[in-house]
Tab-separated table of C-alpha atoms (C1' of nucleotides) in Angstrom:
chain	number	residue	atom	x	y	z
T	531	MET	CA	-10.020	9.573	-20.768
T	532	ASP	CA	-10.130	6.245	-22.470
T	533	THR	CA	-6.492	5.785	-23.397
T	534	ARG	CA	-4.905	3.872	-20.544
T	535	THR	CA	-2.238	1.237	-20.335
T	536	GLY	CA	-3.390	-2.284	-21.013
T	537	PRO	CA	-6.792	-3.273	-22.347
T	538	PRO	CA	-9.153	-0.886	-20.582
T	539	ARG	CA	-12.308	-2.009	-22.313
T	540	ARG	CA	-15.384	-1.073	-20.393
T	541	GLY	CA	-18.906	-2.368	-20.105
T	542	ARG	CA	-19.752	-5.931	-21.050
T	543	PRO	CA	-16.709	-8.088	-21.835
T	544	ARG	CA	-15.960	-8.177	-25.510
T	545	ARG	CA	-17.063	-11.350	-27.246
T	546	GLY	CA	-14.066	-13.606	-27.810
T	547	GLN	CA	-12.149	-11.919	-25.023
T	548	GLU	CA	-10.468	-14.116	-22.457
T	549	PRO	CA	-12.940	-14.657	-19.615
T	550	LEU	CA	-12.055	-13.336	-16.207
T	551	SER	CA	-10.189	-15.826	-14.066
T	552	ARG	CA	-8.219	-15.914	-10.857
T	553	ARG	CA	-5.092	-16.436	-12.898
T	554	ARG	CA	-5.665	-13.362	-15.066
T	555	ILE	CA	-6.452	-11.269	-12.000
T	556	VAL	CA	-3.268	-12.307	-10.207
T	557	ASP	CA	-1.141	-11.700	-13.301
T	558	ALA	CA	-2.607	-8.241	-13.760
T	559	ALA	CA	-2.170	-7.463	-10.079
T	560	MET	CA	1.492	-8.490	-10.183
T	561	ALA	CA	2.145	-6.342	-13.224
T	562	LEU	CA	0.415	-3.371	-11.616
T	563	ALA	CA	2.206	-3.886	-8.305
T	564	GLU	CA	5.559	-3.898	-10.072
T	565	ALA	CA	4.635	-0.796	-12.020
T	566	GLU	CA	3.145	1.286	-9.233
T	567	GLY	CA	4.083	-0.337	-5.949
T	568	VAL	CA	2.102	-2.732	-3.798
T	569	GLU	CA	0.715	-0.005	-1.562
T	570	ARG	CA	-0.890	1.599	-4.581
T	571	LEU	CA	-2.383	-1.663	-5.796
T	572	THR	CA	-6.106	-1.196	-5.840
T	573	MET	CA	-8.982	-3.542	-6.557
T	574	ARG	CA	-10.508	-0.866	-8.736
T	575	GLY	CA	-7.205	-0.402	-10.527
T	576	VAL	CA	-6.847	-4.106	-11.273
T	577	ALA	CA	-10.408	-4.205	-12.535
T	578	LYS	CA	-9.916	-1.223	-14.814
T	579	HIS	CA	-6.740	-2.785	-16.161
T	580	LEU	CA	-8.747	-5.872	-17.060
T	581	GLY	CA	-11.612	-3.879	-18.556
T	582	VAL	CA	-14.013	-5.190	-15.987
T	583	ASP	CA	-16.185	-3.915	-13.157
T	584	ALA	CA	-14.388	-3.843	-9.810
T	585	MET	CA	-16.955	-6.093	-8.206
T	586	SER	CA	-16.347	-8.859	-10.709
T	587	LEU	CA	-13.001	-9.566	-9.080
T	588	TYR	CA	-14.783	-10.792	-5.978
T	589	ASN	CA	-16.058	-13.786	-7.883
T	590	HIS	CA	-12.462	-15.041	-8.004
T	591	VAL	CA	-10.645	-13.608	-4.985
T	592	ALA	CA	-12.174	-13.138	-1.579
T	593	SER	CA	-10.605	-9.763	-0.770
T	594	ARG	CA	-7.668	-7.507	-1.434
T	595	ASP	CA	-5.769	-9.349	1.255
T	596	ALA	CA	-6.461	-12.677	-0.409
T	597	LEU	CA	-5.169	-11.188	-3.650
T	598	LEU	CA	-1.914	-10.212	-1.924
T	599	ASP	CA	-1.656	-13.767	-0.620
T	600	ALA	CA	-2.150	-15.059	-4.135
T	601	ILE	CA	0.657	-12.829	-5.354
T	602	THR	CA	3.093	-14.177	-2.763
T	603	GLU	CA	2.106	-17.698	-3.744
T	604	ALA	CA	2.776	-16.906	-7.374
T	605	VAL	CA	6.210	-15.495	-6.562
T	606	LEU	CA	7.097	-18.519	-4.467
T	607	ALA	CA	5.810	-20.836	-7.171
T	608	GLY	CA	8.248	-19.169	-9.564
T	609	LEU	CA	11.246	-20.361	-7.556
T	610	ARG	CA	13.315	-22.836	-9.487
T	611	LEU	CA	15.068	-24.819	-6.802
T	612	PRO	CA	17.776	-27.242	-7.910
T	613	ALA	CA	18.085	-30.771	-6.588
T	614	PRO	CA	20.675	-31.142	-3.823
T	615	SER	CA	24.099	-32.370	-4.876
T	616	GLY	CA	25.489	-33.109	-1.426
T	617	ASP	CA	27.975	-30.237	-1.527
T	618	LEU	CA	26.668	-27.932	1.211
T	619	GLU	CA	28.254	-24.784	-0.125
T	620	ALA	CA	27.143	-25.336	-3.721
T	621	ASP	CA	23.638	-26.270	-2.645
T	622	VAL	CA	23.176	-23.353	-0.249
T	623	ARG	CA	24.417	-21.032	-2.958
T	624	ALA	CA	21.979	-22.501	-5.437
T	625	VAL	CA	19.019	-22.095	-3.110
T	626	ALA	CA	20.031	-18.573	-2.113
T	627	GLY	CA	20.509	-17.683	-5.754
T	628	ALA	CA	17.045	-18.963	-6.629
T	629	PHE	CA	15.485	-16.783	-3.935
T	630	ARG	CA	17.501	-13.795	-5.018
T	631	SER	CA	16.618	-14.236	-8.691
T	632	ALA	CA	12.929	-14.351	-7.860
T	633	ALA	CA	13.248	-11.248	-5.696
T	634	GLN	CA	15.048	-9.418	-8.479
T	635	GLN	CA	12.450	-10.453	-11.029
T	636	TYR	CA	9.581	-9.109	-8.898
T	637	PRO	CA	11.237	-6.672	-6.520
T	638	ARG	CA	8.066	-4.995	-5.358
T	639	CYS	CA	6.001	-8.158	-5.027
T	640	ALA	CA	8.941	-9.735	-3.236
T	641	THR	CA	8.404	-7.474	-0.259
T	642	LEU	CA	5.102	-9.264	0.214
T	643	VAL	CA	6.846	-12.613	0.380
T	644	LEU	CA	9.475	-11.283	2.757
T	645	THR	CA	6.988	-9.483	4.954
T	646	ARG	CA	4.049	-11.836	5.216
T	647	GLN	CA	4.028	-15.016	7.155
T	648	LEU	CA	5.874	-17.634	5.142
T	649	GLY	CA	4.236	-20.345	7.186
T	650	ALA	CA	1.499	-20.895	4.649
T	651	PRO	CA	1.431	-23.959	2.393
T	652	ALA	CA	2.975	-21.882	-0.392
T	653	ALA	CA	6.307	-21.849	1.441
T	654	LEU	CA	6.403	-25.584	1.945
T	655	GLY	CA	8.053	-26.279	-1.379
T	656	PRO	CA	11.060	-24.073	-0.639
T	657	THR	CA	11.196	-25.459	2.895
T	658	GLU	CA	11.373	-28.977	1.532
T	659	ALA	CA	14.163	-27.987	-0.840
T	660	VAL	CA	16.298	-26.435	1.877
T	661	LEU	CA	15.723	-29.325	4.262
T	662	ALA	CA	16.732	-31.717	1.499
T	663	VAL	CA	19.973	-29.816	1.053
T	664	LEU	CA	20.725	-29.863	4.769
T	665	ASP	CA	19.823	-33.521	5.142
T	666	ARG	CA	22.021	-34.456	2.212
T	667	ALA	CA	24.860	-32.449	3.793
T	668	GLY	CA	24.612	-34.418	7.012
T	669	PHE	CA	22.591	-32.242	9.348
T	670	PRO	CA	20.667	-34.141	12.014
T	671	PRO	CA	16.914	-33.347	11.816
T	672	GLY	CA	16.605	-30.979	14.774
T	673	ARG	CA	19.636	-28.941	13.832
T	674	ALA	CA	18.478	-28.792	10.223
T	675	VAL	CA	15.423	-26.768	11.225
T	676	HIS	CA	17.563	-24.328	13.198
T	677	ALA	CA	19.909	-24.021	10.246
T	678	LEU	CA	16.960	-23.520	7.899
T	679	ARG	CA	15.658	-20.666	10.010
T	680	THR	CA	19.058	-19.018	10.324
T	681	ALA	CA	19.581	-19.194	6.585
T	682	LEU	CA	16.098	-17.832	5.971
T	683	ALA	CA	16.669	-14.929	8.359
T	684	PHE	CA	19.806	-13.970	6.499
T	685	LEU	CA	18.071	-14.278	3.134
T	686	VAL	CA	15.020	-12.305	4.194
T	687	GLY	CA	17.119	-9.509	5.656
T	688	SER	CA	19.474	-9.364	2.685
T	689	LEU	CA	16.749	-9.361	0.065
T	690	MET	CA	14.675	-6.864	1.994
T	691	ARG	CA	17.554	-4.430	1.794
T	692	GLU	CA	18.150	-5.162	-1.858
T	693	VAL	CA	14.559	-4.808	-3.044
T	694	SER	CA	13.688	-1.817	-0.921
T	695	ALA	CA	16.840	0.131	-1.641
T	696	GLY	CA	16.195	2.176	-4.734
T	697	PRO	CA	18.647	2.078	-7.634
T	698	ALA	CA	20.392	4.937	-5.790
T	699	PHE	CA	22.755	2.590	-4.014
T	700	SER	CA	23.494	0.219	-6.863
T	701	GLY	CA	26.574	2.056	-8.043
T	702	ALA	CA	24.831	4.276	-10.549
T	703	ASP	CA	23.796	7.696	-9.224
T	704	VAL	CA	27.350	8.772	-8.558
T	705	GLU	CA	26.568	12.287	-7.382
T	706	GLY	CA	23.945	10.849	-5.043
T	707	ALA	CA	26.645	8.716	-3.455
T	708	GLN	CA	28.950	11.696	-3.205
T	709	GLN	CA	26.321	13.799	-1.489
T	710	ARG	CA	25.548	10.970	0.911
T	711	GLU	CA	29.226	10.636	1.714
T	712	VAL	CA	29.425	14.337	2.567
T	713	GLU	CA	26.415	14.046	4.855
T	714	LEU	CA	27.821	10.987	6.607
T	715	ARG	CA	31.124	12.768	7.134
T	716	ALA	CA	29.280	15.703	8.646
T	717	SER	CA	27.209	13.507	10.970
T	718	GLY	CA	29.457	14.093	13.943
T	719	LEU	CA	29.597	10.348	14.592
T	720	PRO	CA	33.258	9.348	14.404
T	721	HIS	CA	32.972	5.796	13.090
T	722	VAL	CA	30.227	6.742	10.643
T	723	ALA	CA	32.350	9.611	9.366
T	724	ALA	CA	35.407	7.403	9.019
T	725	ALA	CA	33.454	4.767	7.104
T	726	ALA	CA	31.590	7.326	4.989
T	727	PRO	CA	32.940	6.177	1.590
T	728	ASP	CA	31.931	2.579	2.304
T	729	LEU	CA	28.550	3.479	3.815
T	730	ALA	CA	27.568	5.819	0.996
T	731	VAL	CA	27.304	3.006	-1.533
T	732	CYS	CA	26.031	-0.556	-1.476
T	733	ASP	CA	26.965	-3.074	-4.142
T	734	HIS	CA	24.271	-5.671	-3.692
T	735	ASP	CA	26.206	-8.417	-5.459
T	736	GLU	CA	29.187	-7.835	-3.236
T	737	GLU	CA	27.173	-7.619	-0.005
T	738	PHE	CA	25.254	-10.749	-0.857
T	739	GLU	CA	28.450	-12.623	-1.601
T	740	PHE	CA	30.079	-11.501	1.644
T	741	GLY	CA	27.079	-12.497	3.724
T	742	LEU	CA	26.564	-15.747	1.883
T	743	ALA	CA	30.176	-16.790	2.451
T	744	ALA	CA	29.717	-16.048	6.151
T	745	LEU	CA	26.472	-18.032	6.213
T	746	VAL	CA	28.031	-21.032	4.524
T	747	ALA	CA	30.970	-20.995	6.915
T	748	ALA	CA	28.619	-20.767	9.881
T	749	LEU	CA	26.493	-23.638	8.615
T	750	GLU	CA	29.540	-25.791	7.984
T	751	ALA	CA	30.789	-25.098	11.502
T	752	VAL	CA	27.480	-26.177	12.981
T	753	ARG	CA	26.776	-29.199	10.795
T	754	GLY	CA	27.653	-31.486	13.669
F	84	MET	CA	-21.109	6.778	20.681
F	85	ASP	CA	-19.013	8.966	22.887
F	86	THR	CA	-17.375	6.373	25.074
F	87	ARG	CA	-14.108	5.454	23.410
F	88	THR	CA	-10.686	4.520	24.657
F	89	GLY	CA	-8.468	7.415	25.555
F	90	PRO	CA	-9.561	11.034	25.838
F	91	PRO	CA	-12.005	11.394	22.970
F	92	ARG	CA	-13.136	14.938	23.707
F	93	ARG	CA	-14.562	16.620	20.695
F	94	GLY	CA	-14.875	20.150	19.455
F	95	ARG	CA	-12.529	22.838	20.774
F	96	PRO	CA	-9.696	21.525	22.925
F	97	ARG	CA	-10.526	21.641	26.592
F	98	ARG	CA	-8.972	24.553	28.456
F	99	GLY	CA	-5.964	23.352	30.378
F	100	GLN	CA	-5.592	20.322	28.151
F	101	GLU	CA	-2.133	19.551	26.806
F	102	PRO	CA	-1.809	21.341	23.468
F	103	LEU	CA	-1.400	19.254	20.366
F	104	SER	CA	2.211	18.545	19.491
F	105	ARG	CA	4.203	16.314	17.198
F	106	ARG	CA	5.301	14.359	20.237
F	107	ARG	CA	1.747	13.691	21.441
F	108	ILE	CA	0.680	12.707	17.942
F	109	VAL	CA	3.516	10.212	17.546
F	110	ASP	CA	2.886	8.706	20.981
F	111	ALA	CA	-0.802	8.268	20.247
F	112	ALA	CA	-0.034	6.803	16.840
F	113	MET	CA	2.369	4.264	18.344
F	114	ALA	CA	-0.163	3.205	20.947
F	115	LEU	CA	-2.867	2.849	18.320
F	116	ALA	CA	-0.554	0.967	15.961
F	117	GLU	CA	0.320	-1.505	18.706
F	118	ALA	CA	-3.329	-1.941	19.582
F	119	GLU	CA	-4.799	-2.267	16.114
F	120	GLY	CA	-1.938	-2.864	13.721
F	121	VAL	CA	-0.073	-0.399	11.541
F	122	GLU	CA	-2.226	-1.061	8.489
F	123	ARG	CA	-5.264	0.066	10.425
F	124	LEU	CA	-3.565	3.199	11.685
F	125	THR	CA	-5.563	6.103	10.384
F	126	MET	CA	-5.078	9.852	10.537
F	127	ARG	CA	-8.692	10.204	11.520
F	128	GLY	CA	-8.292	7.556	14.189
F	129	VAL	CA	-5.271	9.251	15.722
F	130	ALA	CA	-7.135	12.565	15.729
F	131	LYS	CA	-10.184	11.076	17.389
F	132	HIS	CA	-7.969	9.449	20.012
F	133	LEU	CA	-6.537	12.887	20.784
F	134	GLY	CA	-9.924	14.573	20.806
F	135	VAL	CA	-8.997	16.740	17.881
F	136	ASP	CA	-10.048	17.368	14.320
F	137	ALA	CA	-8.239	15.165	11.792
F	138	MET	CA	-6.913	18.134	9.904
F	139	SER	CA	-5.157	19.532	12.957
F	140	LEU	CA	-2.598	16.773	12.706
F	141	TYR	CA	-1.281	18.273	9.504
F	142	ASN	CA	0.055	21.231	11.439
F	143	HIS	CA	2.601	18.862	12.994
F	144	VAL	CA	3.180	16.038	10.539
F	145	ALA	CA	3.252	16.410	6.792
F	146	SER	CA	1.384	13.239	5.893
F	147	ARG	CA	0.515	9.748	7.032
F	148	ASP	CA	3.776	8.572	5.547
F	149	ALA	CA	5.726	11.177	7.508
F	150	LEU	CA	3.943	9.957	10.634
F	151	LEU	CA	5.095	6.410	9.938
F	152	ASP	CA	8.632	7.737	9.513
F	153	ALA	CA	8.335	9.496	12.848
F	154	ILE	CA	7.261	6.233	14.464
F	155	THR	CA	10.303	4.376	13.152
F	156	GLU	CA	12.503	7.192	14.410
F	157	ALA	CA	10.918	6.941	17.835
F	158	VAL	CA	11.493	3.181	17.953
F	159	LEU	CA	15.125	3.575	16.900
F	160	ALA	CA	15.607	6.369	19.427
F	161	GLY	CA	14.471	3.944	22.108
F	162	LEU	CA	17.428	1.635	21.478
F	163	ARG	CA	19.779	1.553	24.427
F	164	LEU	CA	23.087	0.588	22.923
F	165	PRO	CA	25.923	-0.239	25.315
F	166	ALA	CA	29.450	1.066	24.860
F	167	PRO	CA	31.807	-1.450	23.216
F	168	SER	CA	33.961	-3.484	25.558
F	169	GLY	CA	36.318	-4.940	22.980
F	170	ASP	CA	34.975	-8.466	23.342
F	171	LEU	CA	33.391	-9.072	19.940
F	172	GLU	CA	30.996	-11.762	21.089
F	173	ALA	CA	29.792	-9.839	24.142
F	174	ASP	CA	29.401	-6.635	22.180
F	175	VAL	CA	27.560	-8.197	19.251
F	176	ARG	CA	25.243	-9.917	21.716
F	177	ALA	CA	24.599	-6.631	23.479
F	178	VAL	CA	23.727	-4.817	20.268
F	179	ALA	CA	21.571	-7.657	19.007
F	180	GLY	CA	19.801	-7.805	22.365
F	181	ALA	CA	19.079	-4.085	22.266
F	182	PHE	CA	17.472	-4.418	18.849
F	183	ARG	CA	15.491	-7.416	19.942
F	184	SER	CA	14.242	-5.750	23.109
F	185	ALA	CA	13.012	-2.759	21.156
F	186	ALA	CA	11.277	-5.032	18.662
F	187	GLN	CA	9.613	-6.947	21.462
F	188	GLN	CA	8.475	-3.756	23.159
F	189	TYR	CA	6.824	-2.443	19.983
F	190	PRO	CA	6.285	-5.532	17.852
F	191	ARG	CA	3.892	-3.947	15.403
F	192	CYS	CA	5.759	-0.670	15.035
F	193	ALA	CA	8.951	-2.685	14.665
F	194	THR	CA	7.807	-3.966	11.293
F	195	LEU	CA	8.022	-0.375	10.102
F	196	VAL	CA	11.642	-0.155	11.190
F	197	LEU	CA	12.463	-3.494	9.594
F	198	THR	CA	10.610	-2.762	6.384
F	199	ARG	CA	11.402	0.849	5.634
F	200	GLN	CA	14.710	2.108	4.484
F	201	LEU	CA	17.020	2.277	7.464
F	202	GLY	CA	19.250	4.625	5.554
F	203	ALA	CA	17.685	7.715	7.066
F	204	PRO	CA	19.477	9.787	9.721
F	205	ALA	CA	17.474	7.984	12.402
F	206	ALA	CA	19.498	4.816	11.822
F	207	LEU	CA	22.832	6.560	12.100
F	208	GLY	CA	23.050	6.170	15.857
F	209	PRO	CA	22.755	2.383	15.746
F	210	THR	CA	25.126	2.297	12.790
F	211	GLU	CA	27.704	4.214	14.780
F	212	ALA	CA	27.312	1.827	17.708
F	213	VAL	CA	27.830	-1.277	15.600
F	214	LEU	CA	30.793	0.221	13.758
F	215	ALA	CA	32.315	1.134	17.111
F	216	VAL	CA	31.991	-2.482	18.226
F	217	LEU	CA	33.587	-3.788	15.059
F	218	ASP	CA	36.381	-1.232	15.106
F	219	ARG	CA	37.161	-2.033	18.723
F	220	ALA	CA	37.230	-5.718	17.821
F	221	GLY	CA	39.818	-5.135	15.145
F	222	PHE	CA	37.900	-5.020	11.880
F	223	PRO	CA	39.535	-2.958	9.161
F	224	PRO	CA	37.193	-0.173	7.961
F	225	GLY	CA	36.021	-1.685	4.656
F	226	ARG	CA	35.348	-5.081	6.148
F	227	ALA	CA	33.505	-3.508	9.053
F	228	VAL	CA	30.809	-2.177	6.729
F	229	HIS	CA	30.370	-5.592	5.144
F	230	ALA	CA	30.147	-7.146	8.600
F	231	LEU	CA	27.656	-4.489	9.683
F	232	ARG	CA	25.412	-5.248	6.749
F	233	THR	CA	25.620	-9.002	7.268
F	234	ALA	CA	24.744	-8.626	10.937
F	235	LEU	CA	21.899	-6.294	10.087
F	236	ALA	CA	20.495	-8.706	7.512
F	237	PHE	CA	20.441	-11.475	10.086
F	238	LEU	CA	18.834	-9.217	12.681
F	239	VAL	CA	16.196	-7.878	10.311
F	240	GLY	CA	15.258	-11.346	9.113
F	241	SER	CA	15.170	-12.813	12.602
F	242	LEU	CA	13.134	-10.023	14.135
F	243	MET	CA	10.782	-9.943	11.184
F	244	ARG	CA	9.914	-13.559	11.855
F	245	GLU	CA	9.574	-12.980	15.551
F	246	VAL	CA	7.332	-9.924	15.403
F	247	SER	CA	5.150	-11.138	12.560
F	248	ALA	CA	4.653	-14.645	13.914
F	249	GLY	CA	1.636	-14.536	16.137
F	250	PRO	CA	1.814	-15.980	19.652
F	251	ALA	CA	0.773	-19.255	17.994
F	252	PHE	CA	4.370	-20.382	17.598
F	253	SER	CA	5.721	-19.253	20.937
F	254	GLY	CA	5.151	-22.543	22.667
F	255	ALA	CA	1.722	-21.730	24.010
F	256	ASP	CA	-1.154	-22.865	21.790
F	257	VAL	CA	-0.303	-26.534	22.104
F	258	GLU	CA	-3.202	-27.898	20.109
F	259	GLY	CA	-2.374	-25.418	17.348
F	260	ALA	CA	1.108	-26.901	17.182
F	261	GLN	CA	-0.301	-30.412	17.136
F	262	GLN	CA	-2.642	-29.589	14.279
F	263	ARG	CA	0.189	-27.953	12.352
F	264	GLU	CA	2.333	-31.031	12.882
F	265	VAL	CA	-0.399	-33.229	11.438
F	266	GLU	CA	-0.708	-31.014	8.388
F	267	LEU	CA	3.037	-30.978	7.827
F	268	ARG	CA	3.162	-34.749	8.074
F	269	ALA	CA	0.384	-34.998	5.510
F	270	SER	CA	2.100	-32.573	3.103
F	271	GLY	CA	3.578	-35.351	0.993
F	272	LEU	CA	6.985	-33.668	1.158
F	273	PRO	CA	9.357	-36.182	2.724
F	274	HIS	CA	11.782	-33.864	4.537
F	275	VAL	CA	8.993	-31.596	5.705
F	276	ALA	CA	7.080	-34.582	7.028
F	277	ALA	CA	10.146	-35.939	8.791
F	278	ALA	CA	10.884	-32.595	10.425
F	279	ALA	CA	7.231	-31.930	11.271
F	280	PRO	CA	7.649	-31.810	15.070
F	281	ASP	CA	10.457	-29.275	14.769
F	282	LEU	CA	8.741	-27.200	12.097
F	283	ALA	CA	5.429	-27.029	13.933
F	284	VAL	CA	6.838	-24.888	16.713
F	285	CYS	CA	9.287	-22.012	16.929
F	286	ASP	CA	10.917	-20.995	20.179
F	287	HIS	CA	12.073	-17.492	19.376
F	288	ASP	CA	14.631	-17.370	22.179
F	289	GLU	CA	16.169	-20.603	20.987
F	290	GLU	CA	16.179	-19.642	17.312
F	291	PHE	CA	17.690	-16.270	18.062
F	292	GLU	CA	20.407	-17.845	20.163
F	293	PHE	CA	21.244	-20.399	17.490
F	294	GLY	CA	21.450	-17.784	14.764
F	295	LEU	CA	23.352	-15.333	16.920
F	296	ALA	CA	25.974	-17.930	17.773
F	297	ALA	CA	26.382	-18.630	14.071
F	298	LEU	CA	26.647	-14.930	13.326
F	299	VAL	CA	29.294	-14.377	15.984
F	300	ALA	CA	31.316	-17.315	14.726
F	301	ALA	CA	31.073	-16.024	11.177
F	302	LEU	CA	32.148	-12.527	12.198
F	303	GLU	CA	35.090	-13.870	14.185
F	304	ALA	CA	36.187	-15.944	11.211
F	305	VAL	CA	36.137	-12.911	8.967
F	306	ARG	CA	37.632	-10.338	11.339
F	307	GLY	CA	40.874	-10.504	9.397
N	876	DA	C1'	-22.691	-18.804	-12.762
N	877	DC	C1'	-20.862	-14.765	-13.407
N	878	DC	C1'	-21.040	-9.795	-14.034
N	879	DT	C1'	-22.920	-5.097	-12.944
N	880	DG	C1'	-24.546	-0.580	-10.755
N	881	DA	C1'	-25.650	1.818	-6.981
N	882	DA	C1'	-24.648	2.447	-2.416
N	883	DC	C1'	-22.255	2.318	2.268
N	884	DA	C1'	-18.830	3.399	5.255
N	885	DC	C1'	-14.731	4.625	5.173
N	886	DC	C1'	-9.852	6.847	3.676
N	887	DG	C1'	-5.856	10.985	3.047
N	888	DT	C1'	-5.580	15.528	1.987
N	889	DT	C1'	-6.627	20.651	0.161
N	890	DC	C1'	-8.363	24.864	1.107
N	891	DA	C1'	-10.754	28.729	2.762
N	892	DA	C1'	-12.403	30.247	6.915
N	893	DG	C1'	-12.347	30.961	11.672
N	894	DT	C1'	-9.989	32.201	16.447
V	1419	DA	C1'	-0.114	30.246	14.754
V	1420	DC	C1'	-2.972	26.811	15.155
V	1421	DC	C1'	-7.447	24.601	14.652
V	1422	DT	C1'	-11.797	23.640	12.068
V	1423	DG	C1'	-15.559	22.314	8.611
V	1424	DA	C1'	-16.776	21.272	4.283
V	1425	DA	C1'	-15.361	19.216	0.298
V	1426	DC	C1'	-12.682	16.332	-3.200
V	1427	DA	C1'	-11.139	12.312	-4.967
V	1428	DC	C1'	-10.492	8.281	-3.778
V	1429	DC	C1'	-10.781	3.364	-1.198
V	1430	DG	C1'	-12.776	-1.957	-0.125
V	1431	DT	C1'	-16.821	-4.269	0.034
V	1432	DT	C1'	-22.188	-5.577	0.357
V	1433	DC	C1'	-26.158	-6.412	-1.926
V	1434	DA	C1'	-29.880	-6.679	-5.003
V	1435	DA	C1'	-30.478	-6.872	-9.676
V	1436	DG	C1'	-29.481	-8.232	-14.169
V	1437	DT	C1'	-27.971	-11.807	-18.030
DNA sequence: ACCTGAACACCGTTCAAGT
DNA sequence: ACCTGAACACCGTTCAAGT
């Protein structure tokens, strides 16, 4: 019962081993969350993964909840947001793409970012980037905040679907899609049955593109 | 330690007392979730609230997770979706309003609906209603599913913000808003600082209206 | 200053036993 | 058929003790 994933050394830390740090804890937690799911992320599990007593973690993070906050900060810090060019469509696409890339890189941790309050300081960087885009594109200040929140709502909703939908909908799992189509057709709901082939699958690239085009058009119409 | 909220009778169920049922369990769970938060919703807590042994619940729900599924089904079943009139804007507003009302009635349970996969049979009713609206408004079948998913993304993102933002942003808590404005101004981020008064508050009615108008315009542009 | 071990007050859930 | 009690295998976290 000693062979686990990672470096599960027990007892005193090995001499020459990296000392415990907030950074190492957060990295390990992110890896574990991606591997097992956030809801199965456990203080004791993180500690074991680091070869350390569970209680040692509390010298670096205040609680499990604080650790989840730290994970969302790390995900947000990984966003690579481009400087605004002045072209609204290109800039909105760049920002949306940066969010989507981060969500795809850490799909399970991303749910934390999408779920938890993004009001914290960690979200200020992205907020600044989007406001810069909107300002550069000619939005007056008040309307820029409305536009920011509309764009964020669309992004949050889109990425939530994408990260929480299993790979079942991606286009692989053909017989899964076929079975779903049969069920939809048998639902007794006329419009659902008629749209069964389209509802049974979900190409995330395509859906994102469709929604993004609609968002851009809406923002352009409201620029003022 | 016997005086608790609800009917916390212990031991054998009282003669003449309503027998335990899936329905009663789900109702109690929803009430508890709204009172304490979903993450604090506990099988043992639900049982105690019903004056019953924790294990008895498992005769009616398979697991805690199944109970959470049942809650999302109950919330979705509470949606009162109007019949489509043919006026795209009016119909989209009606559907969006129905979702928002349900989310406002059960803000904490609503996060379950917004977070979990809405692919389950429980979401088929709302799907049918939205597809009916889009069909009536002239969307060709394939495009209707894209439009459905775009609308849903906006709704999920918007309602997620609304239900997970405390009452702090509603417009009450004036000194909270003032303090937030000061912090934003001191952030060192130029656009954030400039937009501080707008960012410090969030009128959910106003944001929803702004986003909904954008959504309707986008859908009309894409109707085909 | 940081790490540890034992302990506390919880969890969800299984299972055999009751009625 | 439904409910119960004891038990199992976990949790997060506190605290006094070690180094």
